[in-house]
C-alpha cells in the first residue's frame, strides 16, 4: 500500500452487529482483521458487482477467478485499486476492499464517488483503518480521509 492511498473495507450493512466489536475494536494484531464472517449471509448478484467495478477501475493482469483485482494507472497519479476475494466455489464474497489515491482530486470525484454509489446500491457500509463504520456517502468519508495517514503525508511529507 502506498502512503498516498486511503483504504476502505466493504461489508454488507446488515452484517454489522455485536460481533463487530470483537472483530475490529479488539484487533491488536497490527494487521487488518478478516471480514469473511460479515459476508456469510450475503447472496446478492456477485457478477454484477464485479462487472460494475470493471467499469470503474481497469482489471489488473494478476489474480485469478477467486482473487479478483483492479488497478489504476499509478504513473498518472491514479493509483486506485480494489480487490474482491471469493470462496473457492465463487458463490460468496469473503473480502472486499479498495484504496483511493489521494494525490489527485479526480480520484475522489470520479473513482471514489463511483465506488460509493456501487456500495449504496448494494447496501454496503465502509470501514476505515481505525475501525470506524461509514455509510457510503462522500460527506461522511471526507472526515475519515482528512484524519488518515495518507492525507497527513500529503499535507506534510516530512
PDB file of C-alpha atoms in Angstrom:
ATOM      1  CA  UNK A   1       0.000   0.000   0.000  1.00  0.00           C
ATOM      2  CA  UNK A   2       1.396   3.377  -0.992  1.00  0.00           C
ATOM      3  CA  UNK A   3       1.384   6.110   1.626  1.00  0.00           C
ATOM      4  CA  UNK A   4      -0.935   8.249  -0.527  1.00  0.00           C
ATOM      5  CA  UNK A   5      -3.608   5.543  -0.715  1.00  0.00           C
ATOM      6  CA  UNK A   6      -6.665   5.657   1.524  1.00  0.00           C
ATOM      7  CA  UNK A   7      -8.090   2.192   2.262  1.00  0.00           C
ATOM      8  CA  UNK A   8     -11.684   1.200   2.985  1.00  0.00           C
ATOM      9  CA  UNK A   9     -13.062  -2.260   3.653  1.00  0.00           C
ATOM     10  CA  UNK A  10     -16.540  -3.038   2.373  1.00  0.00           C
ATOM     11  CA  UNK A  11     -19.125  -5.184   4.175  1.00  0.00           C
ATOM     12  CA  UNK A  12     -22.902  -5.629   3.931  1.00  0.00           C
ATOM     13  CA  UNK A  13     -24.691  -3.133   6.159  1.00  0.00           C
ATOM     14  CA  UNK A  14     -26.970  -5.776   7.655  1.00  0.00           C
ATOM     15  CA  UNK A  15     -23.956  -7.791   8.834  1.00  0.00           C
ATOM     16  CA  UNK A  16     -22.868  -5.207  11.410  1.00  0.00           C
ATOM     17  CA  UNK A  17     -23.928  -6.483  14.829  1.00  0.00           C
ATOM     18  CA  UNK A  18     -22.394  -7.049  18.255  1.00  0.00           C
ATOM     19  CA  UNK A  19     -19.816  -9.294  16.588  1.00  0.00           C
ATOM     20  CA  UNK A  20     -18.287  -6.173  15.036  1.00  0.00           C
ATOM     21  CA  UNK A  21     -16.822  -5.068  18.370  1.00  0.00           C
ATOM     22  CA  UNK A  22     -14.941  -8.336  18.736  1.00  0.00           C
ATOM     23  CA  UNK A  23     -13.563  -8.357  15.208  1.00  0.00           C
ATOM     24  CA  UNK A  24     -12.444  -4.748  14.807  1.00  0.00           C
ATOM     25  CA  UNK A  25     -12.285  -2.911  18.086  1.00  0.00           C
ATOM     26  CA  UNK A  26     -10.374  -5.684  19.843  1.00  0.00           C
ATOM     27  CA  UNK A  27      -7.933  -6.310  16.988  1.00  0.00           C
ATOM     28  CA  UNK A  28      -4.432  -5.955  18.460  1.00  0.00           C
ATOM     29  CA  UNK A  29      -2.532  -7.718  15.663  1.00  0.00           C
ATOM     30  CA  UNK A  30      -1.417  -4.692  13.646  1.00  0.00           C
ATOM     31  CA  UNK A  31      -2.960  -6.316  10.564  1.00  0.00           C
ATOM     32  CA  UNK A  32      -6.355  -5.764   9.012  1.00  0.00           C
ATOM     33  CA  UNK A  33      -8.933  -8.090  10.530  1.00  0.00           C
ATOM     34  CA  UNK A  34     -10.674 -10.567   8.267  1.00  0.00           C
ATOM     35  CA  UNK A  35     -14.178  -9.619   7.190  1.00  0.00           C
ATOM     36  CA  UNK A  36     -15.223 -13.052   5.885  1.00  0.00           C
ATOM     37  CA  UNK A  37     -17.780 -13.505   8.669  1.00  0.00           C
ATOM     38  CA  UNK A  38     -19.619 -10.342   7.577  1.00  0.00           C
ATOM     39  CA  UNK A  39     -20.331 -11.865   4.157  1.00  0.00           C
ATOM     40  CA  UNK A  40     -21.777 -15.219   5.281  1.00  0.00           C
ATOM     41  CA  UNK A  41     -25.421 -14.174   4.672  1.00  0.00           C
ATOM     42  CA  UNK A  42     -24.828 -12.088   1.547  1.00  0.00           C
ATOM     43  CA  UNK A  43     -26.385 -13.706  -1.507  1.00  0.00           C
ATOM     44  CA  UNK A  44     -26.876 -10.873  -3.975  1.00  0.00           C
ATOM     45  CA  UNK A  45     -25.618 -10.808  -7.559  1.00  0.00           C
ATOM     46  CA  UNK A  46     -21.816 -11.038  -7.232  1.00  0.00           C
ATOM     47  CA  UNK A  47     -21.153 -10.989 -11.014  1.00  0.00           C
ATOM     48  CA  UNK A  48     -22.951  -7.631 -11.325  1.00  0.00           C
ATOM     49  CA  UNK A  49     -20.796  -6.143  -8.533  1.00  0.00           C
ATOM     50  CA  UNK A  50     -17.660  -7.362 -10.305  1.00  0.00           C
ATOM     51  CA  UNK A  51     -18.918  -6.028 -13.652  1.00  0.00           C
ATOM     52  CA  UNK A  52     -19.611  -2.628 -12.083  1.00  0.00           C
ATOM     53  CA  UNK A  53     -16.090  -2.466 -10.641  1.00  0.00           C
ATOM     54  CA  UNK A  54     -14.789  -3.328 -14.122  1.00  0.00           C
ATOM     55  CA  UNK A  55     -16.463  -0.102 -15.306  1.00  0.00           C
ATOM     56  CA  UNK A  56     -14.828   1.981 -12.542  1.00  0.00           C
ATOM     57  CA  UNK A  57     -11.236   0.689 -12.433  1.00  0.00           C
ATOM     58  CA  UNK A  58      -9.310  -1.335 -15.004  1.00  0.00           C
ATOM     59  CA  UNK A  59      -8.997  -5.040 -14.166  1.00  0.00           C
ATOM     60  CA  UNK A  60      -5.443  -5.917 -13.106  1.00  0.00           C
ATOM     61  CA  UNK A  61      -3.417  -8.505 -15.002  1.00  0.00           C
ATOM     62  CA  UNK A  62      -2.864 -10.650 -11.902  1.00  0.00           C
ATOM     63  CA  UNK A  63      -5.111 -12.654  -9.633  1.00  0.00           C
ATOM     64  CA  UNK A  64      -7.473 -15.429 -10.645  1.00  0.00           C
ATOM     65  CA  UNK A  65     -11.168 -16.390 -10.594  1.00  0.00           C
ATOM     66  CA  UNK A  66     -11.395 -16.174  -6.811  1.00  0.00           C
ATOM     67  CA  UNK A  67      -8.919 -13.333  -6.151  1.00  0.00           C
ATOM     68  CA  UNK A  68     -10.068 -10.510  -8.441  1.00  0.00           C
ATOM     69  CA  UNK A  69      -8.016  -7.301  -8.624  1.00  0.00           C
ATOM     70  CA  UNK A  70      -8.356  -3.904 -10.219  1.00  0.00           C
ATOM     71  CA  UNK A  71      -5.536  -1.371 -10.619  1.00  0.00           C
ATOM     72  CA  UNK A  72      -5.448   2.216 -11.874  1.00  0.00           C
ATOM     73  CA  UNK A  73      -2.553   3.983 -13.579  1.00  0.00           C
ATOM     74  CA  UNK A  74      -0.040   4.721 -10.830  1.00  0.00           C
ATOM     75  CA  UNK A  75       2.194   6.619 -13.238  1.00  0.00           C
ATOM     76  CA  UNK A  76      -0.621   9.126 -13.762  1.00  0.00           C
ATOM     77  CA  UNK A  77      -1.340   9.549 -10.019  1.00  0.00           C
ATOM     78  CA  UNK A  78      -4.328   7.238 -10.385  1.00  0.00           C
ATOM     79  CA  UNK A  79      -3.018   4.516  -8.067  1.00  0.00           C
ATOM     80  CA  UNK A  80      -6.535   3.362  -7.180  1.00  0.00           C
ATOM     81  CA  UNK A  81      -7.153  -0.317  -6.670  1.00  0.00           C
ATOM     82  CA  UNK A  82      -9.723  -2.803  -5.465  1.00  0.00           C
ATOM     83  CA  UNK A  83      -9.823  -6.455  -4.540  1.00  0.00           C
ATOM     84  CA  UNK A  84     -12.623  -8.971  -4.087  1.00  0.00           C
ATOM     85  CA  UNK A  85     -11.843 -12.423  -2.716  1.00  0.00           C
ATOM     86  CA  UNK A  86     -14.413 -15.106  -3.436  1.00  0.00           C
ATOM     87  CA  UNK A  87     -14.984 -18.511  -1.889  1.00  0.00           C
ATOM     88  CA  UNK A  88     -13.483 -21.452  -3.786  1.00  0.00           C
ATOM     89  CA  UNK A  89     -16.864 -22.194  -5.381  1.00  0.00           C
ATOM     90  CA  UNK A  90     -17.234 -18.470  -6.329  1.00  0.00           C
ATOM     91  CA  UNK A  91     -20.647 -18.202  -4.648  1.00  0.00           C
ATOM     92  CA  UNK A  92     -19.600 -15.979  -1.716  1.00  0.00           C
ATOM     93  CA  UNK A  93     -17.605 -12.828  -1.238  1.00  0.00           C
ATOM     94  CA  UNK A  94     -15.071 -13.277   1.558  1.00  0.00           C
ATOM     95  CA  UNK A  95     -13.271  -9.922   1.394  1.00  0.00           C
ATOM     96  CA  UNK A  96     -13.848  -6.664  -0.468  1.00  0.00           C
ATOM     97  CA  UNK A  97     -11.645  -3.621  -0.112  1.00  0.00           C
ATOM     98  CA  UNK A  98     -10.422  -0.708  -2.172  1.00  0.00           C
ATOM     99  CA  UNK A  99      -7.820   2.045  -1.992  1.00  0.00           C
ATOM    100  CA  UNK A 100      -8.042   5.558  -3.393  1.00  0.00           C
ATOM    101  CA  UNK A 101      -5.002   7.580  -4.472  1.00  0.00           C
ATOM    102  CA  UNK A 102      -5.376  10.928  -2.677  1.00  0.00           C
ATOM    103  CA  UNK A 103      -2.777  12.738  -4.792  1.00  0.00           C
ATOM    104  CA  UNK A 104      -5.302  13.720  -7.441  1.00  0.00           C
ATOM    105  CA  UNK A 105      -8.729  15.261  -6.768  1.00  0.00           C
ATOM    106  CA  UNK A 106     -10.298  13.450  -9.735  1.00  0.00           C
ATOM    107  CA  UNK A 107      -9.685  10.145  -7.944  1.00  0.00           C
ATOM    108  CA  UNK A 108     -12.126  11.296  -5.274  1.00  0.00           C
ATOM    109  CA  UNK A 109     -14.649  12.923  -7.581  1.00  0.00           C
ATOM    110  CA  UNK A 110     -14.628  10.091 -10.125  1.00  0.00           C
ATOM    111  CA  UNK A 111     -13.386   6.800  -8.685  1.00  0.00           C
ATOM    112  CA  UNK A 112     -14.382   7.146  -5.034  1.00  0.00           C
ATOM    113  CA  UNK A 113     -17.800   8.589  -5.879  1.00  0.00           C
ATOM    114  CA  UNK A 114     -18.459   5.711  -8.307  1.00  0.00           C
ATOM    115  CA  UNK A 115     -17.478   3.073  -5.743  1.00  0.00           C
ATOM    116  CA  UNK A 116     -19.614   4.789  -3.110  1.00  0.00           C
ATOM    117  CA  UNK A 117     -22.588   4.618  -5.487  1.00  0.00           C
ATOM    118  CA  UNK A 118     -21.945   0.897  -6.022  1.00  0.00           C
ATOM    119  CA  UNK A 119     -21.835   0.437  -2.239  1.00  0.00           C
ATOM    120  CA  UNK A 120     -25.014   2.438  -1.713  1.00  0.00           C
ATOM    121  CA  UNK A 121     -26.940   0.428  -4.308  1.00  0.00           C
ATOM    122  CA  UNK A 122     -25.825  -2.856  -2.724  1.00  0.00           C
ATOM    123  CA  UNK A 123     -26.411  -1.660   0.862  1.00  0.00           C
ATOM    124  CA  UNK A 124     -22.763  -1.895   1.883  1.00  0.00           C
ATOM    125  CA  UNK A 125     -21.009   0.103   4.577  1.00  0.00           C
ATOM    126  CA  UNK A 126     -17.357   1.050   4.710  1.00  0.00           C
ATOM    127  CA  UNK A 127     -14.817   0.517   7.466  1.00  0.00           C
ATOM    128  CA  UNK A 128     -11.638   2.579   7.641  1.00  0.00           C
ATOM    129  CA  UNK A 129      -8.296   1.537   9.142  1.00  0.00           C
ATOM    130  CA  UNK A 130      -9.351   2.856  12.541  1.00  0.00           C
ATOM    131  CA  UNK A 131     -12.377   0.533  12.556  1.00  0.00           C
ATOM    132  CA  UNK A 132     -14.912   3.327  12.100  1.00  0.00           C
ATOM    133  CA  UNK A 133     -18.026   2.466  10.088  1.00  0.00           C
ATOM    134  CA  UNK A 134     -19.336   4.847   7.415  1.00  0.00           C
ATOM    135  CA  UNK A 135     -22.368   4.951   5.189  1.00  0.00           C
ATOM    136  CA  UNK A 136     -21.265   5.227   1.539  1.00  0.00           C
ATOM    137  CA  UNK A 137     -21.751   8.994   1.340  1.00  0.00           C
ATOM    138  CA  UNK A 138     -18.897  11.328   0.457  1.00  0.00           C
ATOM    139  CA  UNK A 139     -19.729  13.760   3.265  1.00  0.00           C
ATOM    140  CA  UNK A 140     -19.032  11.016   5.828  1.00  0.00           C
ATOM    141  CA  UNK A 141     -15.950   9.631   4.119  1.00  0.00           C
ATOM    142  CA  UNK A 142     -14.286  13.057   3.780  1.00  0.00           C
ATOM    143  CA  UNK A 143     -13.869  13.296   7.557  1.00  0.00           C
ATOM    144  CA  UNK A 144     -12.121   9.929   7.616  1.00  0.00           C
ATOM    145  CA  UNK A 145      -9.912  10.946   4.688  1.00  0.00           C
ATOM    146  CA  UNK A 146      -8.899  14.155   6.474  1.00  0.00           C
ATOM    147  CA  UNK A 147      -7.848  12.140   9.544  1.00  0.00           C
ATOM    148  CA  UNK A 148      -5.996   9.463   7.535  1.00  0.00           C
ATOM    149  CA  UNK A 149      -2.249   8.889   7.450  1.00  0.00           C
ATOM    150  CA  UNK A 150      -2.380   9.249   3.663  1.00  0.00           C
ATOM    151  CA  UNK A 151      -3.772  12.774   3.929  1.00  0.00           C
ATOM    152  CA  UNK A 152      -1.332  13.686   6.690  1.00  0.00           C
ATOM    153  CA  UNK A 153       1.553  12.580   4.477  1.00  0.00           C
ATOM    154  CA  UNK A 154       0.315  14.587   1.505  1.00  0.00           C
ATOM    155  CA  UNK A 155      -0.036  17.730   3.634  1.00  0.00           C
ATOM    156  CA  UNK A 156       3.414  17.339   5.208  1.00  0.00           C
ATOM    157  CA  UNK A 157       5.621  14.537   3.834  1.00  0.00           C
ATOM    158  CA  UNK A 158       8.311  15.247   6.425  1.00  0.00           C
TER     159      UNK A 158
END
